[in-house]
Tab-separated table of C-alpha atoms in Angstrom:
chain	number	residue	atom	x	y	z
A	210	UNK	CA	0.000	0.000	0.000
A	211	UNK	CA	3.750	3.223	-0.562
A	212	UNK	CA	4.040	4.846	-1.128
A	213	UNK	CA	7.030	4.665	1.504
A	214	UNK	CA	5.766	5.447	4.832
A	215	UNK	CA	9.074	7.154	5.535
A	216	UNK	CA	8.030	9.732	2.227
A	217	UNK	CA	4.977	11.164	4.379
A	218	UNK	CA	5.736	13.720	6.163
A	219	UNK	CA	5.672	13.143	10.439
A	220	UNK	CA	2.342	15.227	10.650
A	221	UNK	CA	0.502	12.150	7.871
A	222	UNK	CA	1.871	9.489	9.565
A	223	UNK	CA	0.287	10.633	12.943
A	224	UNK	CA	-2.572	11.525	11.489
A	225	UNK	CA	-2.738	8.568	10.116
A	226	UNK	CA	-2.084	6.314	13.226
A	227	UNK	CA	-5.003	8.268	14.728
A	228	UNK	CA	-7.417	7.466	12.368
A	229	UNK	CA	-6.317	3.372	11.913
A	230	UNK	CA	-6.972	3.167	15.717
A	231	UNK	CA	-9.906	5.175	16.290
A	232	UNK	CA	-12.001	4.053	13.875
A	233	UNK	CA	-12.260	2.247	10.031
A	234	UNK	CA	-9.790	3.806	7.990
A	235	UNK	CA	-10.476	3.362	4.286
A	236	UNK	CA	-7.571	3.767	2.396
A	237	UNK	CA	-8.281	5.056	-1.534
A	238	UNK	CA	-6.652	6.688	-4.387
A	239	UNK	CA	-8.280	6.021	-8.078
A	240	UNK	CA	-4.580	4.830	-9.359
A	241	UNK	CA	-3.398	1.527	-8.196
A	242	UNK	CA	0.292	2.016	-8.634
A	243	UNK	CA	0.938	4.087	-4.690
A	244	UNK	CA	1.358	1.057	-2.614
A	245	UNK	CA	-1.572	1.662	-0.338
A	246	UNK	CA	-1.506	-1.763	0.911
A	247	UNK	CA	2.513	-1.150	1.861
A	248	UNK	CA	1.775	1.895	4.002
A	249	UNK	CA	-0.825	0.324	6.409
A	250	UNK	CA	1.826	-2.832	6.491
A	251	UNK	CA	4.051	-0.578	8.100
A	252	UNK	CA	2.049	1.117	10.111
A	253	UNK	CA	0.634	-1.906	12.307
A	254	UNK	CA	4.171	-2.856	12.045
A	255	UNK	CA	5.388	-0.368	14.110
A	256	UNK	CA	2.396	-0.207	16.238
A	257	UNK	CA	1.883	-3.801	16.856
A	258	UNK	CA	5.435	-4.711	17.254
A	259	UNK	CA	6.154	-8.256	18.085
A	260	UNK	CA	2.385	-9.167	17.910
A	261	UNK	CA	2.091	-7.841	14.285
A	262	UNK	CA	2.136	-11.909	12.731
A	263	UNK	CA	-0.658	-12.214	15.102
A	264	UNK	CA	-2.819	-9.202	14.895
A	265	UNK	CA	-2.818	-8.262	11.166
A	266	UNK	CA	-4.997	-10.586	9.005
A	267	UNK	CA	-4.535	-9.236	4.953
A	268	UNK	CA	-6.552	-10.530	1.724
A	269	UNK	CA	-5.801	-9.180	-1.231
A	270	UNK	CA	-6.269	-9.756	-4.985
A	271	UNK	CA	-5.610	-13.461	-4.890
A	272	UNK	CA	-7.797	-14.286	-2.127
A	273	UNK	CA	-11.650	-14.981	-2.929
A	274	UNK	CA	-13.180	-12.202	-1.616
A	275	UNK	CA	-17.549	-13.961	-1.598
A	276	UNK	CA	-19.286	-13.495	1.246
A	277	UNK	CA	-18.870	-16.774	2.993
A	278	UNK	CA	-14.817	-15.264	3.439
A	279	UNK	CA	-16.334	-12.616	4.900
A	280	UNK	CA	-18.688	-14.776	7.700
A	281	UNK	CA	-15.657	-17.380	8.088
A	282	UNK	CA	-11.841	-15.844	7.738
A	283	UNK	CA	-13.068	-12.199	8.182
A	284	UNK	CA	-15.323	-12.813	11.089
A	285	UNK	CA	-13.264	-15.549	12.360
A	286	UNK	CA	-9.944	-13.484	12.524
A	287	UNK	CA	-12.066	-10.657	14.517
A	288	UNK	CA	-13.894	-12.919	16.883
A	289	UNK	CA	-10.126	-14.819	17.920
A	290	UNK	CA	-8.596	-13.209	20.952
A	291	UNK	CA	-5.194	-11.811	20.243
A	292	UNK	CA	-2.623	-10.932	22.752
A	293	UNK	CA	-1.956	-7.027	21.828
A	294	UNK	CA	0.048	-4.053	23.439
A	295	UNK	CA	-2.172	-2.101	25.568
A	296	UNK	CA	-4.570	-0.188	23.359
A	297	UNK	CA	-4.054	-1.605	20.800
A	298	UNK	CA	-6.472	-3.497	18.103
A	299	UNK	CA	-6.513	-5.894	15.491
A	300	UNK	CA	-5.969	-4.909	12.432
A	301	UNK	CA	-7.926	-6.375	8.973
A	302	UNK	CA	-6.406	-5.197	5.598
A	303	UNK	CA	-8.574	-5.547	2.199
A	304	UNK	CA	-6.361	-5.237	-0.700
A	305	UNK	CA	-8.383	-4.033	-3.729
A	306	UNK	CA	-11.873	-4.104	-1.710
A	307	UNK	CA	-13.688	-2.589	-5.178
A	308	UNK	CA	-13.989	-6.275	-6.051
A	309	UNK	CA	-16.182	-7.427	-3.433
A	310	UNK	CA	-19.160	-8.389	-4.430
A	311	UNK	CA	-22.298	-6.173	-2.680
A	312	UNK	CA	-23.368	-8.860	-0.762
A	313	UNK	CA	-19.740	-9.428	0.429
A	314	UNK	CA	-19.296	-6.276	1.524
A	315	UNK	CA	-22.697	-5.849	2.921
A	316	UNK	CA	-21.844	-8.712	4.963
A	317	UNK	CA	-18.589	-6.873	5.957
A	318	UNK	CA	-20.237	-4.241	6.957
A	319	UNK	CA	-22.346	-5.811	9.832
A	320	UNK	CA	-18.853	-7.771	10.903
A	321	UNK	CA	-17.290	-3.824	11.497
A	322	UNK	CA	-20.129	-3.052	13.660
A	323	UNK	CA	-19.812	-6.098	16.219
A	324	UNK	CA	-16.433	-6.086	16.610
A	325	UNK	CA	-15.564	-2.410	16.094
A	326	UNK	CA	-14.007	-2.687	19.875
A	327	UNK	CA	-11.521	-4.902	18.960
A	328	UNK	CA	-11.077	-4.610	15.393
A	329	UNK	CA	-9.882	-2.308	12.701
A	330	UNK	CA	-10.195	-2.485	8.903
A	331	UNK	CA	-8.402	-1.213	6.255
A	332	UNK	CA	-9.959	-1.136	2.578
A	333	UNK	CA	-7.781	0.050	-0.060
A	334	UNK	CA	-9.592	0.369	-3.834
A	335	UNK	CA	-8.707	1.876	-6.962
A	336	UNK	CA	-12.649	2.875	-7.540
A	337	UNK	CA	-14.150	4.376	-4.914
A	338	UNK	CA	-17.943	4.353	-6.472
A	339	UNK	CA	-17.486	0.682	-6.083
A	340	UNK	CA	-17.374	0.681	-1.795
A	341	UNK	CA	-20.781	0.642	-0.575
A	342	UNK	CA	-22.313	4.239	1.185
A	343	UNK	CA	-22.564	1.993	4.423
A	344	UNK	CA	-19.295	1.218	4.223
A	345	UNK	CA	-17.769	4.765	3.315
A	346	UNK	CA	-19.729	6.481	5.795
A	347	UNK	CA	-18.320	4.771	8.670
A	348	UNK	CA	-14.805	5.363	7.567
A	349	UNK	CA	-12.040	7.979	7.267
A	350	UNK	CA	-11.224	8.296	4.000
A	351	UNK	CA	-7.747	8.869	3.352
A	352	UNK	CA	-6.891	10.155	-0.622
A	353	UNK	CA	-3.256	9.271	-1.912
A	354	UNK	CA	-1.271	11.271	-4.632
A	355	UNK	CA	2.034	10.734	-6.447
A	356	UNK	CA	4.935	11.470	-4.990
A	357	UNK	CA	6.926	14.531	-5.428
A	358	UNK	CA	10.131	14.858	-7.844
A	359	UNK	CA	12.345	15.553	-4.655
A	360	UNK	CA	10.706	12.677	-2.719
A	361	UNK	CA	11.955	10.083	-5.825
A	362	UNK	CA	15.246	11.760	-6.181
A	363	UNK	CA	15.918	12.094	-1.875
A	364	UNK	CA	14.680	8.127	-1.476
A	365	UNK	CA	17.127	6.781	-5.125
A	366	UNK	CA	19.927	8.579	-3.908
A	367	UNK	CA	19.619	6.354	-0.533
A	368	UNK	CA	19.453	3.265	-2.456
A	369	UNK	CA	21.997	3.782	-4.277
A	370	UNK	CA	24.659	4.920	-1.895
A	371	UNK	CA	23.216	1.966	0.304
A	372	UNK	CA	23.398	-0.621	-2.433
A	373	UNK	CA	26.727	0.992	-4.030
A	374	UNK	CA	25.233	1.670	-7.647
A	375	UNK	CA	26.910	3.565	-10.158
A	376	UNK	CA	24.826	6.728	-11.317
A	377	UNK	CA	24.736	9.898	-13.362
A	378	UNK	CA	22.863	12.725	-11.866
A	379	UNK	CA	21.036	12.586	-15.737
A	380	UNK	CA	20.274	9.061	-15.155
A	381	UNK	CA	18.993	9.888	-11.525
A	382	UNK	CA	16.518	12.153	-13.558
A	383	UNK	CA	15.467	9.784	-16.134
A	384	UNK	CA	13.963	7.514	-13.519
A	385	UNK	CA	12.381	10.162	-11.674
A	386	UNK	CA	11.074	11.000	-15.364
A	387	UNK	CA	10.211	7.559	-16.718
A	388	UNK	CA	8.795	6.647	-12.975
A	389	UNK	CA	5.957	9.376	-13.007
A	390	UNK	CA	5.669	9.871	-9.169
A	391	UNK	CA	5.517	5.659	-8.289
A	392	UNK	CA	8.480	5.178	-6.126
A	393	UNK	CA	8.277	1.486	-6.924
A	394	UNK	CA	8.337	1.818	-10.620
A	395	UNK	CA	11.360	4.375	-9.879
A	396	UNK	CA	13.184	1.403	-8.132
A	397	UNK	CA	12.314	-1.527	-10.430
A	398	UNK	CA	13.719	0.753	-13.422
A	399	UNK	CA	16.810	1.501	-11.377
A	400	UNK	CA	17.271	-2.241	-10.430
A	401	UNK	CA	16.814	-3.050	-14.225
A	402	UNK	CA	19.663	-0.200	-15.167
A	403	UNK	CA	21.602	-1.694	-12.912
A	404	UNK	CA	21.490	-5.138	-13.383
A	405	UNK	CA	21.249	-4.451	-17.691
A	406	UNK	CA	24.196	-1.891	-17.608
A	407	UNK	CA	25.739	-2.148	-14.182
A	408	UNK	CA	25.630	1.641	-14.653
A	409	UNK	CA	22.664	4.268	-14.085
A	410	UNK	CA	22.939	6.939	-16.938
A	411	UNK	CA	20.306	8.709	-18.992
A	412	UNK	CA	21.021	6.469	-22.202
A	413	UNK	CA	20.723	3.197	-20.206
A	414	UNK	CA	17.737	4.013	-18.454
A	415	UNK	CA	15.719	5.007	-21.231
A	416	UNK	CA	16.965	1.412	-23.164
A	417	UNK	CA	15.477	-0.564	-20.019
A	418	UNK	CA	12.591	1.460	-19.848
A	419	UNK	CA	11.970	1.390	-23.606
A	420	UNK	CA	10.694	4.664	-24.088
A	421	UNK	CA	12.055	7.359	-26.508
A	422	UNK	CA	14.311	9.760	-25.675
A	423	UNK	CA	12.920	13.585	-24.226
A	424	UNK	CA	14.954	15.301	-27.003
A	425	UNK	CA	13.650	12.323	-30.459
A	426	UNK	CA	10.544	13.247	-28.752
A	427	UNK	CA	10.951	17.284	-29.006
A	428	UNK	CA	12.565	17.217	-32.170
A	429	UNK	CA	9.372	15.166	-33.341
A	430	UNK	CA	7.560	18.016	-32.239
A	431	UNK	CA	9.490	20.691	-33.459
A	432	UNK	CA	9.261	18.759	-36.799
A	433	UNK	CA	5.666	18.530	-37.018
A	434	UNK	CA	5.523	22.341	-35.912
C-alpha cells in the first residue's frame, strides 16, 4: 500500500495512526500504482510490534473475496482473541476491496459493527464508487497522490549509496522522469539499469525502460511544428 511510509511527512503518519486506531480507515486513491496496501503494512508494524504476525490478518487480490470469506476468515480473525500491546487493536487489511461483491461487503459491513471494539479495517480500492455508502460512511477516508520529484530523487539517492550503484545525476533524472511519481516503478527501473548496464545513466535508463528519448521526442515536435 507506498508509497514509503518514511516519504509522508511526520504530521501524515500521525494523522494517520489516529485514524487506523480510532475508527475504520479506508484507504483510496483512483490509481493503483501508490502502494496503499505497503503503508498500512508498516504502520501496524510499528504499532503492533512483536504481535504484528498475530494481529494483522490481509486478503488481497488473490484471495476470494464472496461473502462466505467474509462470515468465516473475516469474522473468524475478529472474533479470535489476540494478545496485543495495551490499546491496541486488530488490524484487517482488504487489498483491492472494489472487487467485493455487494453482498460481500454488505456482509462486511455488519462484521465492522460487532467487533468495532476490537477490530480495525483497512480497505484500499482503486474505484471508490465501487465501496458501498454503508461502508464509506463509517470510515475515514484517506486520498493518496504521487509522490513529489524531490521525494523520488531524496529516497534513489539512498538506495543507491546503500546498495553501491553507479549513477549519473542525468540518469537519476530519467527515472524520476520515466517513474511518473511511483516510487516502486522508480526502483524496479533503477534495479533493471543496474542489473542491464551495471551503470545508471540517462542512455541506459531510457533502453530498459523502452521509451524514446525527451529530445527524439521534441525534435518530433518541433518537426511537425
Amino acid at each position: 500500500m507506498v508509497f514509503s511510509i518514511m516519504s509522508y511527512p511526520q504530521n501524515t503518519h500521525r494523522r494517520f495512526c489516529t485514524k487506523l486506531f480510532n475508527g475504520t480507515t479506508y484507504a483510496k486513491y483512483n490509481d493503483p500504482i501508490q502502494n496503499k496496501t505497503t503503508s498500512v503494512h508498516a504502520l501496524a508494524r510499528q504499532l503492533l510490534g512483536p504481535s504484528y504476525s498475530a494481529g494483522v490478518l490481509e486478503l488481497n487480490a488473490s484471495d476470494a473475496r464472496g461473502i462466505d470469506v467474509v462470515r468465516s476468515k473475516i469474522k473468524g480473525f475478529a472474533m479470535n482473541k489476540v494478545n496485543l500491546p495495551q490499546g491496541r487493536h486488530k488490524i484487517i487489511i482488504l487489498d483491492e476491496a472494489d472487487s467485493m461483491t455487494s453482498a460481500a461487503q454488505q456482509a462486511l459491513r455488519r462484521t465492522m459493527e460487532i467487533y468495532s471494539n476490537t477490530t480495525r479495517f483497512a480497505l484500499a480500492c482503486n474505484v471508490s464508487t465501487k465501496i458501498i455508502e454503508p461502508i464509506q460512511s463509517r470510515a475515514a477516508i484517506l486520498r493518496y497522490s504521487r509522490l513529489s520529484d524531490e521525494q523520488v530523487l531524496t529516497r534513489l539517492k539512498q538506495v543507491c549509496t546503500f546498495e553501491d550503484v553507479s549513477y549519473t545525476d542525468d540518469g537519476i533524472e530519467a527515472i524520476i522522469f520515466t517513474a511518473e511519481g511511483d516510487m516502486r516503478n522508480a526502483l524496479n527501473n533503477l534495479q533493471a539499469t543496474h542489473s542491464g548496464f551495471g551503470h545508471v545513466n540517462q542512455t541506459n535508463v531510457f533502453k530498459v525502460c523502452d521509451q524514446p528519448h525527451p529530445t527524439t521526442i521534441r525534435a518530433i515536435i518541433d518537426y511537425c511544428v
